[in-house]
Amino acid sequence: MEGTLFNIFAGLTVLSALLVVANPFSRNPVTSALFLVTTMISISGLFVLLGAYFLAAVQILVYAGAVMVLFLFVIMLLDLREAARRKLNLVSLAMGIMAVGALFLIYKSSLESTYGEASQQHEVAADTGQAEAKAAKVVGSTRALGQALFSGDNGFILPFEIVSILLLVAMVGVILLSRKEPR
Amino acid sequence: MEPTLSQYLLVSGALFAIGLLGVIVRRNLLIIYMSLELMLNAANVALVAMSRFNGNLDGQVMVFFIITVAAAEVSVGLALIVALYRKRQTADVADLATMKL
């Protein structure tokens, strides 16, 4: 069951991410933005599978809600139809695909050598029981995450306050930046 | 069958590669920005997966902060793009190659 759901969400994530970057049917930025929403929602599905329920909710609220509205607003503000007609440079496209593909293959092979069967065989016996007992316990419910944030001697109260100041600064900065030029 | 850590990391790596491809290949400033968001989310997926499989909640706390900072970053970045568009009337990086406004 969990494996099937993982396959669905992972496939949806990667597919819609590809459609954000390179959509063969439409070069319109609005299409990209809407596929970005699909990506965010399937990522939050992955978060649910990983037991991070609070983060899944925050992901949908912040990304599919706030960030997407902002993106769509800006797309409509800029009126980008002219730019959509421009063609991609084929050489740069081929080079980009080659470079990124090579990077991904390196990453994949290093993953396989780290977590592959050959390297794990001797560790599995010792690790499996422990890891599974731990994995069952870690659930990112709102309560657990709040306790991790605010309680204990390794709480994150200071970073939390700094982030709130950062949000205030961002708000003031955005108002300043999007004001009409004083003449 | 329960998915393993390396499967989650593979998805995260694929997402990051796609985002990087978008930043390299696309010429529209807004799409480049969306690709940046994809890369941030790839990091988030990797952090949550690591947190789950290592039995430590700190990774999820980190993701919480990343999401907050990313929201602030998006708002400021989009305001910058709008300000730039007002000056230059374009959102194509090929036209924005000079530092002079």
PDB file of C-alpha atoms in Angstrom:
ATOM      1  CA  MET A   1       0.000   0.000   0.000  1.00  0.00           C
ATOM      2  CA  GLU A   2       2.642   2.457   1.079  1.00  0.00           C
ATOM      3  CA  GLY A   3       4.853   1.408  -1.812  1.00  0.00           C
ATOM      4  CA  THR A   4       2.054   2.021  -4.319  1.00  0.00           C
ATOM      5  CA  LEU A   5       1.330   5.453  -2.864  1.00  0.00           C
ATOM      6  CA  PHE A   6       5.019   6.268  -2.922  1.00  0.00           C
ATOM      7  CA  ASN A   7       5.240   5.296  -6.583  1.00  0.00           C
ATOM      8  CA  ILE A   8       2.220   7.440  -7.448  1.00  0.00           C
ATOM      9  CA  PHE A   9       3.432  10.527  -5.577  1.00  0.00           C
ATOM     10  CA  ALA A  10       7.054  10.184  -6.664  1.00  0.00           C
ATOM     11  CA  GLY A  11       6.055   9.720 -10.298  1.00  0.00           C
ATOM     12  CA  LEU A  12       3.658  12.663 -10.124  1.00  0.00           C
ATOM     13  CA  THR A  13       6.332  14.838  -8.492  1.00  0.00           C
ATOM     14  CA  VAL A  14       8.980  14.131 -11.103  1.00  0.00           C
ATOM     15  CA  LEU A  15       6.562  14.279 -14.042  1.00  0.00           C
ATOM     16  CA  SER A  16       5.010  17.598 -13.086  1.00  0.00           C
ATOM     17  CA  ALA A  17       8.427  19.040 -12.226  1.00  0.00           C
ATOM     18  CA  LEU A  18       9.518  18.136 -15.755  1.00  0.00           C
ATOM     19  CA  LEU A  19       6.406  19.835 -17.117  1.00  0.00           C
ATOM     20  CA  VAL A  20       7.254  22.985 -15.135  1.00  0.00           C
ATOM     21  CA  VAL A  21      10.652  23.197 -16.782  1.00  0.00           C
ATOM     22  CA  ALA A  22       9.970  21.855 -20.270  1.00  0.00           C
ATOM     23  CA  ASN A  23       6.362  21.625 -21.352  1.00  0.00           C
ATOM     24  CA  PRO A  24       6.132  20.413 -24.966  1.00  0.00           C
ATOM     25  CA  PHE A  25       2.594  21.744 -25.412  1.00  0.00           C
ATOM     26  CA  SER A  26       2.780  25.214 -23.982  1.00  0.00           C
ATOM     27  CA  ARG A  27       5.435  27.827 -23.284  1.00  0.00           C
ATOM     28  CA  ASN A  28       3.036  29.913 -21.236  1.00  0.00           C
ATOM     29  CA  PRO A  29       4.385  30.666 -17.720  1.00  0.00           C
ATOM     30  CA  VAL A  30       0.893  30.179 -16.262  1.00  0.00           C
ATOM     31  CA  THR A  31       1.006  26.496 -17.261  1.00  0.00           C
ATOM     32  CA  SER A  32       4.361  26.162 -15.537  1.00  0.00           C
ATOM     33  CA  ALA A  33       2.990  27.782 -12.403  1.00  0.00           C
ATOM     34  CA  LEU A  34       0.024  25.413 -12.305  1.00  0.00           C
ATOM     35  CA  PHE A  35       2.266  22.376 -12.757  1.00  0.00           C
ATOM     36  CA  LEU A  36       4.381  23.751  -9.919  1.00  0.00           C
ATOM     37  CA  VAL A  37       1.230  23.528  -7.771  1.00  0.00           C
ATOM     38  CA  THR A  38       0.868  19.861  -8.753  1.00  0.00           C
ATOM     39  CA  THR A  39       4.506  19.273  -7.814  1.00  0.00           C
ATOM     40  CA  MET A  40       4.061  20.910  -4.416  1.00  0.00           C
ATOM     41  CA  ILE A  41       0.924  18.904  -3.679  1.00  0.00           C
ATOM     42  CA  SER A  42       2.591  15.591  -4.566  1.00  0.00           C
ATOM     43  CA  ILE A  43       5.607  16.559  -2.458  1.00  0.00           C
ATOM     44  CA  SER A  44       3.261  17.100   0.453  1.00  0.00           C
ATOM     45  CA  GLY A  45       1.907  13.616  -0.296  1.00  0.00           C
ATOM     46  CA  LEU A  46       5.472  12.332   0.096  1.00  0.00           C
ATOM     47  CA  PHE A  47       5.689  14.212   3.410  1.00  0.00           C
ATOM     48  CA  VAL A  48       2.542  12.446   4.621  1.00  0.00           C
ATOM     49  CA  LEU A  49       4.095   9.097   3.681  1.00  0.00           C
ATOM     50  CA  LEU A  50       7.159  10.091   5.710  1.00  0.00           C
ATOM     51  CA  GLY A  51       5.017  10.899   8.746  1.00  0.00           C
ATOM     52  CA  ALA A  52       5.598  14.655   8.522  1.00  0.00           C
ATOM     53  CA  TYR A  53       1.943  15.638   8.762  1.00  0.00           C
ATOM     54  CA  PHE A  54       2.479  19.194   9.947  1.00  0.00           C
ATOM     55  CA  LEU A  55       4.979  19.916   7.192  1.00  0.00           C
ATOM     56  CA  ALA A  56       2.601  18.462   4.606  1.00  0.00           C
ATOM     57  CA  ALA A  57      -0.078  20.909   5.711  1.00  0.00           C
ATOM     58  CA  VAL A  58       2.387  23.806   5.776  1.00  0.00           C
ATOM     59  CA  GLN A  59       3.669  22.839   2.328  1.00  0.00           C
ATOM     60  CA  ILE A  60       0.186  23.090   0.852  1.00  0.00           C
ATOM     61  CA  LEU A  61      -0.665  26.287   2.733  1.00  0.00           C
ATOM     62  CA  VAL A  62       2.541  28.123   1.928  1.00  0.00           C
ATOM     63  CA  TYR A  63       3.453  26.837  -1.531  1.00  0.00           C
ATOM     64  CA  ALA A  64       0.168  25.873  -3.165  1.00  0.00           C
ATOM     65  CA  GLY A  65      -1.507  28.798  -1.442  1.00  0.00           C
ATOM     66  CA  ALA A  66       0.659  31.847  -0.866  1.00  0.00           C
ATOM     67  CA  VAL A  67       3.632  31.396  -3.176  1.00  0.00           C
ATOM     68  CA  MET A  68       1.514  30.313  -6.131  1.00  0.00           C
ATOM     69  CA  VAL A  69      -0.847  33.268  -5.826  1.00  0.00           C
ATOM     70  CA  LEU A  70       2.199  35.537  -5.777  1.00  0.00           C
ATOM     71  CA  PHE A  71       3.633  33.872  -8.881  1.00  0.00           C
ATOM     72  CA  LEU A  72       0.358  34.127 -10.781  1.00  0.00           C
ATOM     73  CA  PHE A  73      -0.046  37.761  -9.776  1.00  0.00           C
ATOM     74  CA  VAL A  74       3.400  38.603 -11.071  1.00  0.00           C
ATOM     75  CA  ILE A  75       2.872  36.654 -14.305  1.00  0.00           C
ATOM     76  CA  MET A  76      -0.302  38.609 -14.959  1.00  0.00           C
ATOM     77  CA  LEU A  77       1.389  41.866 -13.977  1.00  0.00           C
ATOM     78  CA  LEU A  78       4.260  41.348 -16.402  1.00  0.00           C
ATOM     79  CA  ASP A  79       2.228  40.253 -19.440  1.00  0.00           C
ATOM     80  CA  LEU A  80       4.789  37.806 -20.826  1.00  0.00           C
ATOM     81  CA  ARG A  81       3.137  36.713 -24.066  1.00  0.00           C
ATOM     82  CA  GLU A  82       5.912  38.231 -26.135  1.00  0.00           C
ATOM     83  CA  ALA A  83       8.601  36.242 -24.338  1.00  0.00           C
ATOM     84  CA  ALA A  84       6.689  32.987 -24.695  1.00  0.00           C
ATOM     85  CA  ARG A  85       7.215  32.968 -28.462  1.00  0.00           C
ATOM     86  CA  ARG A  86      10.987  32.956 -28.310  1.00  0.00           C
ATOM     87  CA  LYS A  87      12.779  29.739 -29.251  1.00  0.00           C
ATOM     88  CA  LEU A  88      15.189  27.827 -27.067  1.00  0.00           C
ATOM     89  CA  ASN A  89      18.800  27.668 -28.105  1.00  0.00           C
ATOM     90  CA  LEU A  90      19.322  24.042 -29.107  1.00  0.00           C
ATOM     91  CA  VAL A  91      23.040  23.958 -28.279  1.00  0.00           C
ATOM     92  CA  SER A  92      22.492  25.286 -24.773  1.00  0.00           C
ATOM     93  CA  LEU A  93      19.595  22.865 -24.356  1.00  0.00           C
ATOM     94  CA  ALA A  94      21.771  19.870 -25.296  1.00  0.00           C
ATOM     95  CA  MET A  95      24.645  21.077 -23.110  1.00  0.00           C
ATOM     96  CA  GLY A  96      22.344  21.671 -20.155  1.00  0.00           C
ATOM     97  CA  ILE A  97      20.741  18.246 -20.442  1.00  0.00           C
ATOM     98  CA  MET A  98      24.161  16.610 -20.714  1.00  0.00           C
ATOM     99  CA  ALA A  99      25.606  18.428 -17.702  1.00  0.00           C
ATOM    100  CA  VAL A 100      22.598  17.893 -15.463  1.00  0.00           C
ATOM    101  CA  GLY A 101      22.172  14.286 -16.609  1.00  0.00           C
ATOM    102  CA  ALA A 102      25.798  13.539 -15.791  1.00  0.00           C
ATOM    103  CA  LEU A 103      25.397  15.153 -12.374  1.00  0.00           C
ATOM    104  CA  PHE A 104      22.284  13.079 -11.700  1.00  0.00           C
ATOM    105  CA  LEU A 105      24.023   9.864 -12.775  1.00  0.00           C
ATOM    106  CA  ILE A 106      26.924  10.574 -10.419  1.00  0.00           C
ATOM    107  CA  TYR A 107      24.451  11.184  -7.602  1.00  0.00           C
ATOM    108  CA  LYS A 108      22.565   7.990  -8.427  1.00  0.00           C
ATOM    109  CA  SER A 109      25.664   5.822  -8.516  1.00  0.00           C
ATOM    110  CA  SER A 110      26.929   7.278  -5.244  1.00  0.00           C
ATOM    111  CA  LEU A 111      23.515   6.537  -3.711  1.00  0.00           C
ATOM    112  CA  GLU A 112      23.767   2.987  -4.932  1.00  0.00           C
ATOM    113  CA  SER A 113      27.245   2.526  -3.524  1.00  0.00           C
ATOM    114  CA  THR A 114      26.148   3.966  -0.170  1.00  0.00           C
ATOM    115  CA  TYR A 115      22.767   2.307   0.257  1.00  0.00           C
ATOM    116  CA  GLY A 116      23.067  -0.518  -2.271  1.00  0.00           C
ATOM    117  CA  GLU A 117      22.781  -4.155  -1.309  1.00  0.00           C
ATOM    118  CA  ALA A 118      26.504  -4.918  -1.472  1.00  0.00           C
ATOM    119  CA  SER A 119      27.530  -2.263   1.025  1.00  0.00           C
ATOM    120  CA  GLN A 120      24.611  -2.861   3.332  1.00  0.00           C
ATOM    121  CA  GLN A 121      24.714  -6.600   3.715  1.00  0.00           C
ATOM    122  CA  HIS A 122      26.998  -6.599   6.710  1.00  0.00           C
ATOM    123  CA  GLU A 123      25.250  -3.686   8.400  1.00  0.00           C
ATOM    124  CA  VAL A 124      21.694  -4.883   7.883  1.00  0.00           C
ATOM    125  CA  ALA A 125      21.699  -7.480  10.625  1.00  0.00           C
ATOM    126  CA  ALA A 126      22.716  -4.981  13.273  1.00  0.00           C
ATOM    127  CA  ASP A 127      20.756  -2.024  11.963  1.00  0.00           C
ATOM    128  CA  THR A 128      17.376  -3.317  10.845  1.00  0.00           C
ATOM    129  CA  GLY A 129      15.781  -3.843  14.211  1.00  0.00           C
ATOM    130  CA  GLN A 130      17.014  -0.573  15.651  1.00  0.00           C
ATOM    131  CA  ALA A 131      16.168   1.518  12.596  1.00  0.00           C
ATOM    132  CA  GLU A 132      12.666   0.165  12.324  1.00  0.00           C
ATOM    133  CA  ALA A 133      11.926   0.714  15.985  1.00  0.00           C
ATOM    134  CA  LYS A 134      13.114   4.305  15.592  1.00  0.00           C
ATOM    135  CA  ALA A 135      11.286   4.896  12.329  1.00  0.00           C
ATOM    136  CA  ALA A 136       8.030   3.850  13.899  1.00  0.00           C
ATOM    137  CA  LYS A 137       8.451   6.464  16.596  1.00  0.00           C
ATOM    138  CA  VAL A 138       9.304   9.584  14.583  1.00  0.00           C
ATOM    139  CA  VAL A 139       6.025  11.186  13.580  1.00  0.00           C
ATOM    140  CA  GLY A 140       6.050  14.867  12.743  1.00  0.00           C
ATOM    141  CA  SER A 141       2.682  15.694  14.213  1.00  0.00           C
ATOM    142  CA  THR A 142       2.025  19.294  15.198  1.00  0.00           C
ATOM    143  CA  ARG A 143       2.551  18.439  18.857  1.00  0.00           C
ATOM    144  CA  ALA A 144       5.842  16.636  18.298  1.00  0.00           C
ATOM    145  CA  LEU A 145       7.205  19.366  16.032  1.00  0.00           C
ATOM    146  CA  GLY A 146       6.141  22.090  18.445  1.00  0.00           C
ATOM    147  CA  GLN A 147       7.912  20.300  21.272  1.00  0.00           C
ATOM    148  CA  ALA A 148      11.035  19.897  19.162  1.00  0.00           C
ATOM    149  CA  LEU A 149      10.907  23.600  18.306  1.00  0.00           C
ATOM    150  CA  PHE A 150      10.241  25.116  21.689  1.00  0.00           C
ATOM    151  CA  SER A 151      11.192  22.742  24.479  1.00  0.00           C
ATOM    152  CA  GLY A 152      14.285  21.160  25.837  1.00  0.00           C
ATOM    153  CA  ASP A 153      17.764  22.605  26.015  1.00  0.00           C
ATOM    154  CA  ASN A 154      18.234  22.235  22.266  1.00  0.00           C
ATOM    155  CA  GLY A 155      15.085  24.162  21.391  1.00  0.00           C
ATOM    156  CA  PHE A 156      14.921  26.489  18.424  1.00  0.00           C
ATOM    157  CA  ILE A 157      13.452  29.566  20.077  1.00  0.00           C
ATOM    158  CA  LEU A 158      16.127  32.013  18.948  1.00  0.00           C
ATOM    159  CA  PRO A 159      16.041  30.885  15.277  1.00  0.00           C
ATOM    160  CA  PHE A 160      12.253  31.086  15.434  1.00  0.00           C
ATOM    161  CA  GLU A 161      12.382  34.711  16.580  1.00  0.00           C
ATOM    162  CA  ILE A 162      15.014  35.538  13.958  1.00  0.00           C
ATOM    163  CA  VAL A 163      12.774  34.070  11.266  1.00  0.00           C
ATOM    164  CA  SER A 164       9.877  36.211  12.443  1.00  0.00           C
ATOM    165  CA  ILE A 165      12.082  39.299  12.124  1.00  0.00           C
ATOM    166  CA  LEU A 166      13.153  38.087   8.682  1.00  0.00           C
ATOM    167  CA  LEU A 167       9.519  37.905   7.607  1.00  0.00           C
ATOM    168  CA  LEU A 168       8.942  41.455   8.861  1.00  0.00           C
ATOM    169  CA  VAL A 169      12.025  42.663   6.973  1.00  0.00           C
ATOM    170  CA  ALA A 170      10.847  40.881   3.818  1.00  0.00           C
ATOM    171  CA  MET A 171       7.437  42.523   4.127  1.00  0.00           C
ATOM    172  CA  VAL A 172       8.892  46.024   4.525  1.00  0.00           C
ATOM    173  CA  GLY A 173      11.376  45.365   1.733  1.00  0.00           C
ATOM    174  CA  VAL A 174       8.686  44.228  -0.685  1.00  0.00           C
ATOM    175  CA  ILE A 175       6.602  47.319   0.008  1.00  0.00           C
ATOM    176  CA  LEU A 176       9.655  49.495  -0.554  1.00  0.00           C
ATOM    177  CA  LEU A 177      10.639  47.695  -3.767  1.00  0.00           C
ATOM    178  CA  SER A 178       7.223  47.701  -5.373  1.00  0.00           C
ATOM    179  CA  ARG A 179       6.502  51.348  -4.674  1.00  0.00           C
ATOM    180  CA  LYS A 180       6.314  53.656  -7.677  1.00  0.00           C
ATOM    181  CA  GLU A 181       9.537  55.541  -8.310  1.00  0.00           C
ATOM    182  CA  PRO A 182       9.592  58.867  -6.481  1.00  0.00           C
ATOM    183  CA  ARG A 183      10.166  61.641  -8.942  1.00  0.00           C
TER     184      ARG A 183
ATOM    185  CA  MET B   1       6.390  -2.805   0.480  1.00  0.00           C
ATOM    186  CA  GLU B   2       7.688   0.192   2.343  1.00  0.00           C
ATOM    187  CA  PRO B   3       9.866   2.567   0.296  1.00  0.00           C
ATOM    188  CA  THR B   4      13.479   2.835   1.414  1.00  0.00           C
ATOM    189  CA  LEU B   5      15.582   5.875   2.184  1.00  0.00           C
ATOM    190  CA  SER B   6      17.493   5.626  -1.064  1.00  0.00           C
ATOM    191  CA  GLN B   7      14.244   5.734  -3.054  1.00  0.00           C
ATOM    192  CA  TYR B   8      13.265   8.997  -1.392  1.00  0.00           C
ATOM    193  CA  LEU B   9      16.757  10.365  -1.967  1.00  0.00           C
ATOM    194  CA  LEU B  10      16.520   9.362  -5.620  1.00  0.00           C
ATOM    195  CA  VAL B  11      13.278  11.333  -6.014  1.00  0.00           C
ATOM    196  CA  SER B  12      14.912  14.287  -4.290  1.00  0.00           C
ATOM    197  CA  GLY B  13      17.937  14.060  -6.574  1.00  0.00           C
ATOM    198  CA  ALA B  14      15.736  13.865  -9.665  1.00  0.00           C
ATOM    199  CA  LEU B  15      13.795  16.911  -8.506  1.00  0.00           C
ATOM    200  CA  PHE B  16      17.014  18.823  -7.905  1.00  0.00           C
ATOM    201  CA  ALA B  17      18.375  17.840 -11.331  1.00  0.00           C
ATOM    202  CA  ILE B  18      15.172  19.015 -13.027  1.00  0.00           C
ATOM    203  CA  GLY B  19      15.327  22.322 -11.156  1.00  0.00           C
ATOM    204  CA  LEU B  20      18.960  22.802 -12.120  1.00  0.00           C
ATOM    205  CA  LEU B  21      18.109  22.004 -15.732  1.00  0.00           C
ATOM    206  CA  GLY B  22      15.414  24.664 -15.649  1.00  0.00           C
ATOM    207  CA  VAL B  23      17.833  27.258 -14.288  1.00  0.00           C
ATOM    208  CA  ILE B  24      20.406  26.422 -16.954  1.00  0.00           C
ATOM    209  CA  VAL B  25      18.169  26.029 -19.986  1.00  0.00           C
ATOM    210  CA  ARG B  26      15.201  28.338 -19.607  1.00  0.00           C
ATOM    211  CA  ARG B  27      15.471  32.029 -20.440  1.00  0.00           C
ATOM    212  CA  ASN B  28      12.365  33.358 -18.713  1.00  0.00           C
ATOM    213  CA  LEU B  29      13.155  34.918 -15.343  1.00  0.00           C
ATOM    214  CA  LEU B  30       9.954  33.642 -13.734  1.00  0.00           C
ATOM    215  CA  ILE B  31      10.493  30.060 -14.861  1.00  0.00           C
ATOM    216  CA  ILE B  32      14.057  30.210 -13.544  1.00  0.00           C
ATOM    217  CA  TYR B  33      12.582  31.316 -10.246  1.00  0.00           C
ATOM    218  CA  MET B  34      10.138  28.394 -10.228  1.00  0.00           C
ATOM    219  CA  SER B  35      13.043  26.033 -10.898  1.00  0.00           C
ATOM    220  CA  LEU B  36      14.820  27.482  -7.875  1.00  0.00           C
ATOM    221  CA  GLU B  37      11.749  26.608  -5.834  1.00  0.00           C
ATOM    222  CA  LEU B  38      11.942  23.055  -7.181  1.00  0.00           C
ATOM    223  CA  MET B  39      15.542  22.761  -5.972  1.00  0.00           C
ATOM    224  CA  LEU B  40      14.606  24.049  -2.517  1.00  0.00           C
ATOM    225  CA  ASN B  41      11.843  21.468  -2.341  1.00  0.00           C
ATOM    226  CA  ALA B  42      14.241  18.719  -3.369  1.00  0.00           C
ATOM    227  CA  ALA B  43      16.354  19.632  -0.342  1.00  0.00           C
ATOM    228  CA  ASN B  44      13.215  19.548   1.807  1.00  0.00           C
ATOM    229  CA  VAL B  45      12.307  16.043   0.639  1.00  0.00           C
ATOM    230  CA  ALA B  46      15.827  14.809   1.391  1.00  0.00           C
ATOM    231  CA  LEU B  47      15.785  16.378   4.859  1.00  0.00           C
ATOM    232  CA  VAL B  48      12.394  14.928   5.802  1.00  0.00           C
ATOM    233  CA  ALA B  49      13.403  11.479   4.537  1.00  0.00           C
ATOM    234  CA  MET B  50      16.650  11.601   6.513  1.00  0.00           C
ATOM    235  CA  SER B  51      14.757  12.748   9.595  1.00  0.00           C
ATOM    236  CA  ARG B  52      12.328   9.856   9.243  1.00  0.00           C
ATOM    237  CA  PHE B  53      14.898   7.149   8.708  1.00  0.00           C
ATOM    238  CA  ASN B  54      17.329   8.357  11.369  1.00  0.00           C
ATOM    239  CA  GLY B  55      14.666   8.773  14.027  1.00  0.00           C
ATOM    240  CA  ASN B  56      15.434  12.431  14.677  1.00  0.00           C
ATOM    241  CA  LEU B  57      12.937  15.277  14.387  1.00  0.00           C
ATOM    242  CA  ASP B  58      15.548  18.013  13.848  1.00  0.00           C
ATOM    243  CA  GLY B  59      15.428  17.545  10.088  1.00  0.00           C
ATOM    244  CA  GLN B  60      11.754  18.452  10.053  1.00  0.00           C
ATOM    245  CA  VAL B  61      12.418  21.540  12.174  1.00  0.00           C
ATOM    246  CA  MET B  62      15.011  22.525   9.576  1.00  0.00           C
ATOM    247  CA  VAL B  63      12.467  22.060   6.780  1.00  0.00           C
ATOM    248  CA  PHE B  64      10.037  24.252   8.695  1.00  0.00           C
ATOM    249  CA  PHE B  65      12.610  27.051   8.713  1.00  0.00           C
ATOM    250  CA  ILE B  66      13.485  26.479   5.058  1.00  0.00           C
ATOM    251  CA  ILE B  67       9.842  26.842   4.040  1.00  0.00           C
ATOM    252  CA  THR B  68       9.527  30.084   6.008  1.00  0.00           C
ATOM    253  CA  VAL B  69      12.710  31.581   4.578  1.00  0.00           C
ATOM    254  CA  ALA B  70      11.726  30.436   1.078  1.00  0.00           C
ATOM    255  CA  ALA B  71       8.403  32.244   1.388  1.00  0.00           C
ATOM    256  CA  ALA B  72      10.203  35.456   2.371  1.00  0.00           C
ATOM    257  CA  GLU B  73      12.699  34.946  -0.434  1.00  0.00           C
ATOM    258  CA  VAL B  74       9.963  34.441  -3.035  1.00  0.00           C
ATOM    259  CA  SER B  75       8.172  37.630  -2.065  1.00  0.00           C
ATOM    260  CA  VAL B  76      11.341  39.739  -2.187  1.00  0.00           C
ATOM    261  CA  GLY B  77      12.549  38.100  -5.400  1.00  0.00           C
ATOM    262  CA  LEU B  78       9.268  38.613  -7.208  1.00  0.00           C
ATOM    263  CA  ALA B  79       9.195  42.246  -6.096  1.00  0.00           C
ATOM    264  CA  LEU B  80      12.681  42.633  -7.551  1.00  0.00           C
ATOM    265  CA  ILE B  81      11.560  41.031 -10.815  1.00  0.00           C
ATOM    266  CA  VAL B  82       8.599  43.405 -11.034  1.00  0.00           C
ATOM    267  CA  ALA B  83      10.843  46.399 -10.331  1.00  0.00           C
ATOM    268  CA  LEU B  84      13.289  45.211 -13.000  1.00  0.00           C
ATOM    269  CA  TYR B  85      10.471  44.700 -15.488  1.00  0.00           C
ATOM    270  CA  ARG B  86       9.238  48.243 -14.897  1.00  0.00           C
ATOM    271  CA  LYS B  87      12.659  49.579 -15.804  1.00  0.00           C
ATOM    272  CA  ARG B  88      13.508  47.300 -18.739  1.00  0.00           C
ATOM    273  CA  GLN B  89      10.183  45.962 -20.031  1.00  0.00           C
ATOM    274  CA  THR B  90      11.514  42.424 -20.343  1.00  0.00           C
ATOM    275  CA  ALA B  91      11.763  39.258 -18.270  1.00  0.00           C
ATOM    276  CA  ASP B  92      14.176  37.435 -20.564  1.00  0.00           C
ATOM    277  CA  VAL B  93      17.634  36.902 -19.099  1.00  0.00           C
ATOM    278  CA  ALA B  94      19.246  37.320 -22.520  1.00  0.00           C
ATOM    279  CA  ASP B  95      18.039  40.930 -22.500  1.00  0.00           C
ATOM    280  CA  LEU B  96      19.192  41.510 -18.941  1.00  0.00           C
ATOM    281  CA  ALA B  97      22.876  40.878 -19.566  1.00  0.00           C
ATOM    282  CA  THR B  98      24.142  44.340 -18.652  1.00  0.00           C
ATOM    283  CA  MET B  99      24.467  45.597 -15.103  1.00  0.00           C
ATOM    284  CA  LYS B 100      23.433  49.093 -16.147  1.00  0.00           C
ATOM    285  CA  LEU B 101      19.778  49.835 -15.633  1.00  0.00           C
TER     286      LEU B 101
END
